[in-house]
Amino acid sequence: MTTVYLNGKFLPKDNAFISVMDRGFLFGDGVYEVLPVYNGKLFQFQQHIERLNSSLAAIKLPLHLDCQEWQQILTQLLQYNSEYGPNQSIYFQVTRGYSPERNHAFPATLNPTWFAISQPLKTLSYEELKKGKQVITAKDTRWQLCNIKATSLLANVLLYQDALDQQCAETILIRDGYAIEGATSNLFIVKDGVIITASLSAWILGGITRDLVLNLARENHIPCEERLILENELFSADEVWITSSTREIYPIIQVDNTLINKGLPGELWHKMINLYHIFIKNL
Ligand code: PDD
């Protein structure tokens, strides 16, 4: 059975319990990370820990993760779950923990809950990716602090499910006339050879994959722009991609009823996914 990490202990998944008074359970009062593991190595580990530390600060949880300590804990977790092979994904969350009563106010004494679980990383093969994915668009109904990787994800859950119910891979969120990001991913478009993605702000989650894609593009002299994408630009883009730690880079070939690049992944997507896979191989 899967082993999980809970508050300093490694336990079989079915024997790991938290209190019903946990603020993660009652209020979604916590933050999280999802980080891929390739060939037994924690991918972009420092970046994930830094983002988690930023999320903790943003929700006023006075905790700070030490990279070395958590590298050891998560590596141990992977060893416990070695039956899942060398490529796994780790879900890691911290909540404001136990409170003696249900009250919006922060508890007087902090008892955070630390939880991590790993599972097999199911990335798609190049052959599968090449078929492309379809997405829908919808109004961004999330709160105003989307830069925080918070566990309170009900809006994202509902928006993502709408896509699945229409046999699509993602919902692209529209706010004030701009295409912001996906319900579970960042958004990129390509126009006239330039890669464009929303600049960092409270409207988007600063994706670790987004950062890596931008860095790889710049290192390879592919022009990039970080700026808001108008909703119209999404439909008239030469290419559309979504990125996330578990999906890498998906080429989008249809947005609502509009075909992108005649329904085929574009030239720059082929280039980027190749650079991304080379980066992983060379870890
Ligand atoms: N989601 N934007 C949103 C709203 C996300 O939920 C995610 C990732 C991203 C991409 O971030 P990254 O490249 O760091 O994975 C962008 C994860 C995978 C999840 O919630 O499961």
PDB file of C-alpha atoms and ligand atoms in Angstrom:
ATOM      1  CA  MET A   1       0.000   0.000   0.000  1.00  0.00           C
ATOM      2  CA  THR A   2       1.056   3.590  -0.656  1.00  0.00           C
ATOM      3  CA  THR A   3       3.068   5.127   2.175  1.00  0.00           C
ATOM      4  CA  VAL A   4       2.366   8.738   3.145  1.00  0.00           C
ATOM      5  CA  TYR A   5       4.202  11.241   5.315  1.00  0.00           C
ATOM      6  CA  LEU A   6       2.091  12.794   8.084  1.00  0.00           C
ATOM      7  CA  ASN A   7       3.495  15.036  10.819  1.00  0.00           C
ATOM      8  CA  GLY A   8       6.882  13.382  11.096  1.00  0.00           C
ATOM      9  CA  LYS A   9       5.781   9.768  10.480  1.00  0.00           C
ATOM     10  CA  PHE A  10       5.678   7.485   7.480  1.00  0.00           C
ATOM     11  CA  LEU A  11       2.413   5.508   7.497  1.00  0.00           C
ATOM     12  CA  PRO A  12       0.375   3.281   5.202  1.00  0.00           C
ATOM     13  CA  LYS A  13      -2.175   5.538   3.458  1.00  0.00           C
ATOM     14  CA  ASP A  14      -5.169   3.854   5.093  1.00  0.00           C
ATOM     15  CA  ASN A  15      -3.710   4.305   8.595  1.00  0.00           C
ATOM     16  CA  ALA A  16      -3.056   8.041   8.263  1.00  0.00           C
ATOM     17  CA  PHE A  17      -5.670  10.267   9.890  1.00  0.00           C
ATOM     18  CA  ILE A  18      -6.128  13.920  10.781  1.00  0.00           C
ATOM     19  CA  SER A  19      -8.528  15.592  13.209  1.00  0.00           C
ATOM     20  CA  VAL A  20     -11.977  16.737  12.033  1.00  0.00           C
ATOM     21  CA  MET A  21     -10.928  20.046  13.643  1.00  0.00           C
ATOM     22  CA  ASP A  22      -8.105  20.492  11.119  1.00  0.00           C
ATOM     23  CA  ARG A  23      -8.437  23.895   9.480  1.00  0.00           C
ATOM     24  CA  GLY A  24      -7.433  22.346   6.163  1.00  0.00           C
ATOM     25  CA  PHE A  25     -10.604  20.255   6.391  1.00  0.00           C
ATOM     26  CA  LEU A  26     -12.866  22.999   7.810  1.00  0.00           C
ATOM     27  CA  PHE A  27     -11.658  26.053   5.842  1.00  0.00           C
ATOM     28  CA  GLY A  28      -9.313  24.843   3.097  1.00  0.00           C
ATOM     29  CA  ASP A  29      -6.780  26.791   5.174  1.00  0.00           C
ATOM     30  CA  GLY A  30      -3.543  25.479   3.732  1.00  0.00           C
ATOM     31  CA  VAL A  31      -1.091  25.558   0.851  1.00  0.00           C
ATOM     32  CA  TYR A  32       0.391  22.845  -1.329  1.00  0.00           C
ATOM     33  CA  GLU A  33       2.814  21.794  -4.048  1.00  0.00           C
ATOM     34  CA  VAL A  34       2.816  19.146  -6.743  1.00  0.00           C
ATOM     35  CA  LEU A  35       6.294  18.204  -7.849  1.00  0.00           C
ATOM     36  CA  PRO A  36       7.364  15.656 -10.413  1.00  0.00           C
ATOM     37  CA  VAL A  37      10.144  13.158  -9.893  1.00  0.00           C
ATOM     38  CA  TYR A  38      12.077  11.940 -12.920  1.00  0.00           C
ATOM     39  CA  ASN A  39      14.481   9.065 -12.635  1.00  0.00           C
ATOM     40  CA  GLY A  40      14.289   9.259  -8.827  1.00  0.00           C
ATOM     41  CA  LYS A  41      15.236  12.970  -8.802  1.00  0.00           C
ATOM     42  CA  LEU A  42      13.039  15.715  -7.364  1.00  0.00           C
ATOM     43  CA  PHE A  43      12.428  18.011 -10.357  1.00  0.00           C
ATOM     44  CA  GLN A  44      12.992  21.768  -9.852  1.00  0.00           C
ATOM     45  CA  PHE A  45      12.935  21.023  -6.130  1.00  0.00           C
ATOM     46  CA  GLN A  46      14.311  24.316  -4.849  1.00  0.00           C
ATOM     47  CA  GLN A  47      11.813  26.274  -6.959  1.00  0.00           C
ATOM     48  CA  HIS A  48       8.921  24.255  -5.487  1.00  0.00           C
ATOM     49  CA  ILE A  49      10.137  24.789  -1.919  1.00  0.00           C
ATOM     50  CA  GLU A  50      10.595  28.511  -2.561  1.00  0.00           C
ATOM     51  CA  ARG A  51       7.059  28.764  -3.947  1.00  0.00           C
ATOM     52  CA  LEU A  52       5.690  26.873  -0.935  1.00  0.00           C
ATOM     53  CA  ASN A  53       7.524  29.252   1.392  1.00  0.00           C
ATOM     54  CA  SER A  54       5.986  32.217  -0.501  1.00  0.00           C
ATOM     55  CA  SER A  55       2.518  30.655  -0.234  1.00  0.00           C
ATOM     56  CA  LEU A  56       3.034  30.104   3.516  1.00  0.00           C
ATOM     57  CA  ALA A  57       4.024  33.743   3.966  1.00  0.00           C
ATOM     58  CA  ALA A  58       1.054  34.893   1.880  1.00  0.00           C
ATOM     59  CA  ILE A  59      -1.436  33.075   4.140  1.00  0.00           C
ATOM     60  CA  LYS A  60       0.402  34.230   7.265  1.00  0.00           C
ATOM     61  CA  LEU A  61       1.448  30.756   8.341  1.00  0.00           C
ATOM     62  CA  PRO A  62       4.715  31.441  10.177  1.00  0.00           C
ATOM     63  CA  LEU A  63       6.654  28.419   8.913  1.00  0.00           C
ATOM     64  CA  HIS A  64       9.663  28.170   6.643  1.00  0.00           C
ATOM     65  CA  LEU A  65      10.772  24.992   4.938  1.00  0.00           C
ATOM     66  CA  ASP A  66      14.388  24.041   4.865  1.00  0.00           C
ATOM     67  CA  CYS A  67      15.357  22.570   1.477  1.00  0.00           C
ATOM     68  CA  GLN A  68      17.805  20.004   2.858  1.00  0.00           C
ATOM     69  CA  GLU A  69      15.429  18.671   5.505  1.00  0.00           C
ATOM     70  CA  TRP A  70      12.560  18.311   3.043  1.00  0.00           C
ATOM     71  CA  GLN A  71      14.762  16.786   0.385  1.00  0.00           C
ATOM     72  CA  GLN A  72      15.541  14.019   2.882  1.00  0.00           C
ATOM     73  CA  ILE A  73      11.902  13.506   3.892  1.00  0.00           C
ATOM     74  CA  LEU A  74      10.579  13.410   0.331  1.00  0.00           C
ATOM     75  CA  THR A  75      13.423  11.166  -0.852  1.00  0.00           C
ATOM     76  CA  GLN A  76      12.525   8.749   1.939  1.00  0.00           C
ATOM     77  CA  LEU A  77       8.883   8.864   0.849  1.00  0.00           C
ATOM     78  CA  LEU A  78       9.934   7.939  -2.686  1.00  0.00           C
ATOM     79  CA  GLN A  79      11.922   5.007  -1.338  1.00  0.00           C
ATOM     80  CA  TYR A  80       8.911   3.724   0.588  1.00  0.00           C
ATOM     81  CA  ASN A  81       6.887   3.961  -2.640  1.00  0.00           C
ATOM     82  CA  SER A  82       9.617   2.602  -4.915  1.00  0.00           C
ATOM     83  CA  GLU A  83       7.109   0.111  -6.378  1.00  0.00           C
ATOM     84  CA  TYR A  84       5.807   3.102  -8.407  1.00  0.00           C
ATOM     85  CA  GLY A  85       9.089   3.297 -10.255  1.00  0.00           C
ATOM     86  CA  PRO A  86      11.539   6.136 -10.910  1.00  0.00           C
ATOM     87  CA  ASN A  87       8.963   8.656 -12.179  1.00  0.00           C
ATOM     88  CA  GLN A  88       6.494   9.801  -9.548  1.00  0.00           C
ATOM     89  CA  SER A  89       4.581  12.891  -8.576  1.00  0.00           C
ATOM     90  CA  ILE A  90       4.603  14.154  -5.009  1.00  0.00           C
ATOM     91  CA  TYR A  91       1.666  16.016  -3.507  1.00  0.00           C
ATOM     92  CA  PHE A  92       2.752  17.991  -0.481  1.00  0.00           C
ATOM     93  CA  GLN A  93       0.534  20.169   1.729  1.00  0.00           C
ATOM     94  CA  VAL A  94       0.727  22.188   4.925  1.00  0.00           C
ATOM     95  CA  THR A  95      -2.404  23.355   6.743  1.00  0.00           C
ATOM     96  CA  ARG A  96      -2.969  25.672   9.699  1.00  0.00           C
ATOM     97  CA  GLY A  97      -3.826  22.433  11.461  1.00  0.00           C
ATOM     98  CA  TYR A  98      -5.795  21.604  14.577  1.00  0.00           C
ATOM     99  CA  SER A  99      -7.900  24.225  16.313  1.00  0.00           C
ATOM    100  CA  PRO A 100      -9.924  23.455  19.480  1.00  0.00           C
ATOM    101  CA  GLU A 101     -13.014  25.146  18.023  1.00  0.00           C
ATOM    102  CA  ARG A 102     -14.331  26.050  14.587  1.00  0.00           C
ATOM    103  CA  ASN A 103     -13.641  29.722  14.378  1.00  0.00           C
ATOM    104  CA  HIS A 104     -12.422  31.779  11.426  1.00  0.00           C
ATOM    105  CA  ALA A 105      -9.817  33.399  13.665  1.00  0.00           C
ATOM    106  CA  PHE A 106      -6.342  31.838  13.607  1.00  0.00           C
ATOM    107  CA  PRO A 107      -5.894  29.526  16.618  1.00  0.00           C
ATOM    108  CA  ALA A 108      -3.860  30.921  19.524  1.00  0.00           C
ATOM    109  CA  THR A 109      -1.472  27.973  19.320  1.00  0.00           C
ATOM    110  CA  LEU A 110      -0.245  26.766  15.954  1.00  0.00           C
ATOM    111  CA  ASN A 111      -0.343  22.989  15.308  1.00  0.00           C
ATOM    112  CA  PRO A 112       0.291  22.721  11.573  1.00  0.00           C
ATOM    113  CA  THR A 113      -0.460  19.543   9.650  1.00  0.00           C
ATOM    114  CA  TRP A 114       2.266  18.346   7.288  1.00  0.00           C
ATOM    115  CA  PHE A 115       1.243  15.830   4.669  1.00  0.00           C
ATOM    116  CA  ALA A 116       2.910  14.313   1.607  1.00  0.00           C
ATOM    117  CA  ILE A 117       1.997  11.440  -0.709  1.00  0.00           C
ATOM    118  CA  SER A 118       3.585  10.146  -3.887  1.00  0.00           C
ATOM    119  CA  GLN A 119       1.993   8.398  -6.827  1.00  0.00           C
ATOM    120  CA  PRO A 120       3.114   7.266 -10.272  1.00  0.00           C
ATOM    121  CA  LEU A 121       3.765  10.163 -12.656  1.00  0.00           C
ATOM    122  CA  LYS A 122       1.645   9.553 -15.738  1.00  0.00           C
ATOM    123  CA  THR A 123       3.061  11.754 -18.468  1.00  0.00           C
ATOM    124  CA  LEU A 124       1.987  11.255 -22.074  1.00  0.00           C
ATOM    125  CA  SER A 125       4.344   9.921 -24.718  1.00  0.00           C
ATOM    126  CA  TYR A 126       5.365  12.197 -27.570  1.00  0.00           C
ATOM    127  CA  GLU A 127       3.080  10.166 -29.870  1.00  0.00           C
ATOM    128  CA  GLU A 128       0.121  10.779 -27.545  1.00  0.00           C
ATOM    129  CA  LEU A 129       0.954  14.462 -27.041  1.00  0.00           C
ATOM    130  CA  LYS A 130       1.170  15.016 -30.810  1.00  0.00           C
ATOM    131  CA  LYS A 131      -2.532  14.273 -31.165  1.00  0.00           C
ATOM    132  CA  GLY A 132      -3.217  17.571 -29.361  1.00  0.00           C
ATOM    133  CA  LYS A 133      -5.884  18.503 -26.833  1.00  0.00           C
ATOM    134  CA  GLN A 134      -9.085  20.523 -26.830  1.00  0.00           C
ATOM    135  CA  VAL A 135      -9.983  23.162 -24.259  1.00  0.00           C
ATOM    136  CA  ILE A 136     -12.993  25.280 -23.401  1.00  0.00           C
ATOM    137  CA  THR A 137     -13.090  28.831 -22.079  1.00  0.00           C
ATOM    138  CA  ALA A 138     -15.047  30.125 -19.080  1.00  0.00           C
ATOM    139  CA  LYS A 139     -15.228  33.160 -16.855  1.00  0.00           C
ATOM    140  CA  ASP A 140     -12.561  33.085 -14.147  1.00  0.00           C
ATOM    141  CA  THR A 141     -14.679  32.611 -11.030  1.00  0.00           C
ATOM    142  CA  ARG A 142     -11.693  32.217  -8.664  1.00  0.00           C
ATOM    143  CA  TRP A 143     -10.757  34.635  -5.913  1.00  0.00           C
ATOM    144  CA  GLN A 144      -8.298  37.525  -6.330  1.00  0.00           C
ATOM    145  CA  LEU A 145      -5.166  35.814  -4.940  1.00  0.00           C
ATOM    146  CA  CYS A 146      -4.459  33.170  -7.557  1.00  0.00           C
ATOM    147  CA  ASN A 147      -0.697  33.522  -7.055  1.00  0.00           C
ATOM    148  CA  ILE A 148      -1.051  31.617  -3.765  1.00  0.00           C
ATOM    149  CA  LYS A 149      -1.028  27.837  -4.216  1.00  0.00           C
ATOM    150  CA  ALA A 150      -3.862  27.393  -1.724  1.00  0.00           C
ATOM    151  CA  THR A 151      -5.717  24.133  -1.053  1.00  0.00           C
ATOM    152  CA  SER A 152      -9.090  25.940  -1.235  1.00  0.00           C
ATOM    153  CA  LEU A 153      -9.664  24.949  -4.862  1.00  0.00           C
ATOM    154  CA  LEU A 154     -13.427  24.663  -5.256  1.00  0.00           C
ATOM    155  CA  ALA A 155     -13.634  27.147  -8.144  1.00  0.00           C
ATOM    156  CA  ASN A 156     -10.775  25.335  -9.939  1.00  0.00           C
ATOM    157  CA  VAL A 157     -12.432  21.978  -9.307  1.00  0.00           C
ATOM    158  CA  LEU A 158     -15.767  23.114 -10.802  1.00  0.00           C
ATOM    159  CA  LEU A 159     -14.119  24.832 -13.769  1.00  0.00           C
ATOM    160  CA  TYR A 160     -11.916  21.813 -14.534  1.00  0.00           C
ATOM    161  CA  GLN A 161     -14.851  19.409 -14.268  1.00  0.00           C
ATOM    162  CA  ASP A 162     -16.755  21.484 -16.867  1.00  0.00           C
ATOM    163  CA  ALA A 163     -13.913  20.755 -19.305  1.00  0.00           C
ATOM    164  CA  LEU A 164     -13.891  17.027 -18.510  1.00  0.00           C
ATOM    165  CA  ASP A 165     -17.684  16.847 -18.916  1.00  0.00           C
ATOM    166  CA  GLN A 166     -17.177  18.145 -22.474  1.00  0.00           C
ATOM    167  CA  GLN A 167     -14.343  15.671 -23.180  1.00  0.00           C
ATOM    168  CA  CYS A 168     -11.814  18.512 -23.050  1.00  0.00           C
ATOM    169  CA  ALA A 169      -8.450  18.691 -21.293  1.00  0.00           C
ATOM    170  CA  GLU A 170      -8.739  22.067 -19.590  1.00  0.00           C
ATOM    171  CA  THR A 171     -10.780  25.224 -19.045  1.00  0.00           C
ATOM    172  CA  ILE A 172      -9.021  28.469 -20.000  1.00  0.00           C
ATOM    173  CA  LEU A 173     -10.081  31.224 -17.649  1.00  0.00           C
ATOM    174  CA  ILE A 174     -11.148  34.632 -18.920  1.00  0.00           C
ATOM    175  CA  ARG A 175     -10.935  37.657 -16.647  1.00  0.00           C
ATOM    176  CA  ASP A 176     -11.762  41.236 -17.734  1.00  0.00           C
ATOM    177  CA  GLY A 177     -11.365  40.295 -21.417  1.00  0.00           C
ATOM    178  CA  TYR A 178      -8.013  38.521 -20.952  1.00  0.00           C
ATOM    179  CA  ALA A 179      -7.148  34.824 -21.248  1.00  0.00           C
ATOM    180  CA  ILE A 180      -5.360  34.296 -17.945  1.00  0.00           C
ATOM    181  CA  GLU A 181      -4.414  30.644 -17.400  1.00  0.00           C
ATOM    182  CA  GLY A 182      -6.038  27.230 -17.131  1.00  0.00           C
ATOM    183  CA  ALA A 183      -7.982  25.953 -14.114  1.00  0.00           C
ATOM    184  CA  THR A 184      -5.001  23.672 -13.409  1.00  0.00           C
ATOM    185  CA  SER A 185      -2.252  24.965 -15.721  1.00  0.00           C
ATOM    186  CA  ASN A 186      -0.581  28.023 -17.249  1.00  0.00           C
ATOM    187  CA  LEU A 187      -1.391  29.259 -20.724  1.00  0.00           C
ATOM    188  CA  PHE A 188       0.947  30.093 -23.600  1.00  0.00           C
ATOM    189  CA  ILE A 189       0.171  31.290 -27.099  1.00  0.00           C
ATOM    190  CA  VAL A 190       2.474  31.708 -30.095  1.00  0.00           C
ATOM    191  CA  LYS A 191       1.971  34.567 -32.572  1.00  0.00           C
ATOM    192  CA  ASP A 192       4.320  35.316 -35.467  1.00  0.00           C
ATOM    193  CA  GLY A 193       7.117  33.275 -33.892  1.00  0.00           C
ATOM    194  CA  VAL A 194       6.831  34.901 -30.430  1.00  0.00           C
ATOM    195  CA  ILE A 195       5.905  32.884 -27.332  1.00  0.00           C
ATOM    196  CA  ILE A 196       3.497  34.852 -25.124  1.00  0.00           C
ATOM    197  CA  THR A 197       2.317  34.081 -21.585  1.00  0.00           C
ATOM    198  CA  ALA A 198       0.681  36.190 -18.887  1.00  0.00           C
ATOM    199  CA  SER A 199       3.110  38.131 -16.724  1.00  0.00           C
ATOM    200  CA  LEU A 200       3.267  37.220 -13.043  1.00  0.00           C
ATOM    201  CA  SER A 201       0.505  38.840 -10.987  1.00  0.00           C
ATOM    202  CA  ALA A 202      -2.151  37.897  -8.428  1.00  0.00           C
ATOM    203  CA  TRP A 203      -4.274  36.669 -11.368  1.00  0.00           C
ATOM    204  CA  ILE A 204      -2.060  33.656 -12.110  1.00  0.00           C
ATOM    205  CA  LEU A 205      -0.137  30.977 -10.322  1.00  0.00           C
ATOM    206  CA  GLY A 206       3.552  31.381 -11.095  1.00  0.00           C
ATOM    207  CA  GLY A 207       4.021  27.904 -12.540  1.00  0.00           C
ATOM    208  CA  ILE A 208       7.377  26.172 -12.164  1.00  0.00           C
ATOM    209  CA  THR A 209       6.860  24.664 -15.630  1.00  0.00           C
ATOM    210  CA  ARG A 210       6.004  28.125 -17.022  1.00  0.00           C
ATOM    211  CA  ASP A 211       9.328  29.445 -15.702  1.00  0.00           C
ATOM    212  CA  LEU A 212      11.299  26.560 -17.134  1.00  0.00           C
ATOM    213  CA  VAL A 213       9.638  26.871 -20.552  1.00  0.00           C
ATOM    214  CA  LEU A 214      10.467  30.605 -20.636  1.00  0.00           C
ATOM    215  CA  ASN A 215      14.074  29.926 -19.581  1.00  0.00           C
ATOM    216  CA  LEU A 216      14.550  27.178 -22.171  1.00  0.00           C
ATOM    217  CA  ALA A 217      13.044  29.368 -24.877  1.00  0.00           C
ATOM    218  CA  ARG A 218      15.295  32.325 -24.003  1.00  0.00           C
ATOM    219  CA  GLU A 219      18.405  30.131 -23.832  1.00  0.00           C
ATOM    220  CA  ASN A 220      17.540  28.940 -27.329  1.00  0.00           C
ATOM    221  CA  HIS A 221      16.951  32.459 -28.670  1.00  0.00           C
ATOM    222  CA  ILE A 222      13.220  32.010 -29.170  1.00  0.00           C
ATOM    223  CA  PRO A 223      11.515  35.372 -28.577  1.00  0.00           C
ATOM    224  CA  CYS A 224       9.211  35.480 -25.524  1.00  0.00           C
ATOM    225  CA  GLU A 225       6.844  38.065 -24.113  1.00  0.00           C
ATOM    226  CA  GLU A 226       5.289  38.138 -20.666  1.00  0.00           C
ATOM    227  CA  ARG A 227       2.100  40.186 -20.899  1.00  0.00           C
ATOM    228  CA  LEU A 228      -1.660  39.827 -20.708  1.00  0.00           C
ATOM    229  CA  ILE A 229      -3.236  37.881 -23.575  1.00  0.00           C
ATOM    230  CA  LEU A 230      -6.470  39.324 -24.980  1.00  0.00           C
ATOM    231  CA  GLU A 231      -9.290  36.795 -25.266  1.00  0.00           C
ATOM    232  CA  ASN A 232      -9.369  37.416 -29.065  1.00  0.00           C
ATOM    233  CA  GLU A 233      -5.661  36.658 -29.326  1.00  0.00           C
ATOM    234  CA  LEU A 234      -6.277  33.206 -27.909  1.00  0.00           C
ATOM    235  CA  PHE A 235      -8.630  32.313 -30.759  1.00  0.00           C
ATOM    236  CA  SER A 236      -6.401  33.771 -33.480  1.00  0.00           C
ATOM    237  CA  ALA A 237      -3.122  32.369 -32.093  1.00  0.00           C
ATOM    238  CA  ASP A 238      -0.784  30.350 -34.316  1.00  0.00           C
ATOM    239  CA  GLU A 239      -0.283  27.917 -31.407  1.00  0.00           C
ATOM    240  CA  VAL A 240      -1.759  27.437 -27.943  1.00  0.00           C
ATOM    241  CA  TRP A 241      -0.121  25.398 -25.145  1.00  0.00           C
ATOM    242  CA  ILE A 242      -0.881  24.683 -21.528  1.00  0.00           C
ATOM    243  CA  THR A 243       1.839  23.760 -19.016  1.00  0.00           C
ATOM    244  CA  SER A 244       1.968  22.140 -15.598  1.00  0.00           C
ATOM    245  CA  SER A 245       4.254  19.917 -13.557  1.00  0.00           C
ATOM    246  CA  THR A 246       2.247  16.792 -14.290  1.00  0.00           C
ATOM    247  CA  ARG A 247       1.339  17.582 -17.900  1.00  0.00           C
ATOM    248  CA  GLU A 248       4.565  19.186 -19.070  1.00  0.00           C
ATOM    249  CA  ILE A 249       3.524  21.004 -22.286  1.00  0.00           C
ATOM    250  CA  TYR A 250       0.245  20.091 -23.964  1.00  0.00           C
ATOM    251  CA  PRO A 251      -0.386  21.387 -27.473  1.00  0.00           C
ATOM    252  CA  ILE A 252      -3.934  22.738 -27.790  1.00  0.00           C
ATOM    253  CA  ILE A 253      -5.538  22.226 -31.176  1.00  0.00           C
ATOM    254  CA  GLN A 254      -9.033  23.506 -30.465  1.00  0.00           C
ATOM    255  CA  VAL A 255     -10.388  26.282 -28.208  1.00  0.00           C
ATOM    256  CA  ASP A 256     -14.184  26.069 -27.868  1.00  0.00           C
ATOM    257  CA  ASN A 257     -15.256  25.632 -31.525  1.00  0.00           C
ATOM    258  CA  THR A 258     -12.168  27.240 -33.047  1.00  0.00           C
ATOM    259  CA  LEU A 259      -9.410  25.100 -34.550  1.00  0.00           C
ATOM    260  CA  ILE A 260      -5.861  26.258 -33.812  1.00  0.00           C
ATOM    261  CA  ASN A 261      -3.235  25.812 -36.563  1.00  0.00           C
ATOM    262  CA  LYS A 262      -5.780  23.753 -38.575  1.00  0.00           C
ATOM    263  CA  GLY A 263      -5.984  21.277 -35.701  1.00  0.00           C
ATOM    264  CA  LEU A 264      -2.274  20.397 -35.520  1.00  0.00           C
ATOM    265  CA  PRO A 265       0.419  21.098 -32.897  1.00  0.00           C
ATOM    266  CA  GLY A 266       2.685  23.877 -34.183  1.00  0.00           C
ATOM    267  CA  GLU A 267       6.355  23.989 -35.031  1.00  0.00           C
ATOM    268  CA  LEU A 268       7.388  25.804 -31.833  1.00  0.00           C
ATOM    269  CA  TRP A 269       5.576  23.284 -29.644  1.00  0.00           C
ATOM    270  CA  HIS A 270       7.623  20.470 -31.248  1.00  0.00           C
ATOM    271  CA  LYS A 271      10.771  22.461 -30.528  1.00  0.00           C
ATOM    272  CA  MET A 272       9.820  23.248 -26.913  1.00  0.00           C
ATOM    273  CA  ILE A 273       8.721  19.742 -25.930  1.00  0.00           C
ATOM    274  CA  ASN A 274      11.962  18.451 -27.370  1.00  0.00           C
ATOM    275  CA  LEU A 275      13.994  20.979 -25.333  1.00  0.00           C
ATOM    276  CA  TYR A 276      11.939  20.109 -22.239  1.00  0.00           C
ATOM    277  CA  HIS A 277      12.552  16.372 -22.627  1.00  0.00           C
ATOM    278  CA  ILE A 278      16.272  16.926 -23.236  1.00  0.00           C
ATOM    279  CA  PHE A 279      16.394  19.036 -20.028  1.00  0.00           C
ATOM    280  CA  ILE A 280      14.804  16.162 -18.073  1.00  0.00           C
ATOM    281  CA  LYS A 281      17.147  13.583 -19.597  1.00  0.00           C
ATOM    282  CA  ASN A 282      20.219  15.644 -18.674  1.00  0.00           C
ATOM    283  CA  LEU A 283      19.282  16.058 -14.995  1.00  0.00           C
TER     284      LEU A 283
HETATM  285  N1  PDD B   1      -1.526  22.644 -10.789  1.00  0.00           N
HETATM  286  N2  PDD B   1      -1.976  27.356 -12.661  1.00  0.00           N
HETATM  287  C1  PDD B   1      -2.786  26.635 -11.866  1.00  0.00           C
HETATM  288  C2  PDD B   1      -4.093  27.223 -11.476  1.00  0.00           C
HETATM  289  C3  PDD B   1      -2.386  25.359 -11.426  1.00  0.00           C
HETATM  290  O1  PDD B   1      -3.193  24.656 -10.604  1.00  0.00           O
HETATM  291  C4  PDD B   1      -1.144  24.819 -11.852  1.00  0.00           C
HETATM  292  C5  PDD B   1      -0.649  23.473 -11.412  1.00  0.00           C
HETATM  293  C6  PDD B   1      -0.334  25.608 -12.685  1.00  0.00           C
HETATM  294  C7  PDD B   1       1.006  25.126 -13.172  1.00  0.00           C
HETATM  295  O2  PDD B   1       1.978  25.159 -12.155  1.00  0.00           O
HETATM  296  P1  PDD B   1       3.233  24.185 -12.175  1.00  0.00           P
HETATM  297  O3  PDD B   1       3.870  24.333 -13.495  1.00  0.00           O
HETATM  298  O4  PDD B   1       4.079  24.672 -11.078  1.00  0.00           O
HETATM  299  O5  PDD B   1       2.716  22.773 -11.967  1.00  0.00           O
HETATM  300  C8  PDD B   1      -0.771  26.856 -13.059  1.00  0.00           C
HETATM  301  C9  PDD B   1      -1.087  21.453 -10.124  1.00  0.00           C
HETATM  302  C10 PDD B   1      -0.368  20.508 -10.997  1.00  0.00           C
HETATM  303  C11 PDD B   1      -2.224  20.849  -9.333  1.00  0.00           C
HETATM  304  O6  PDD B   1      -2.941  21.617  -8.717  1.00  0.00           O
HETATM  305  O7  PDD B   1      -2.369  19.625  -9.284  1.00  0.00           O
END
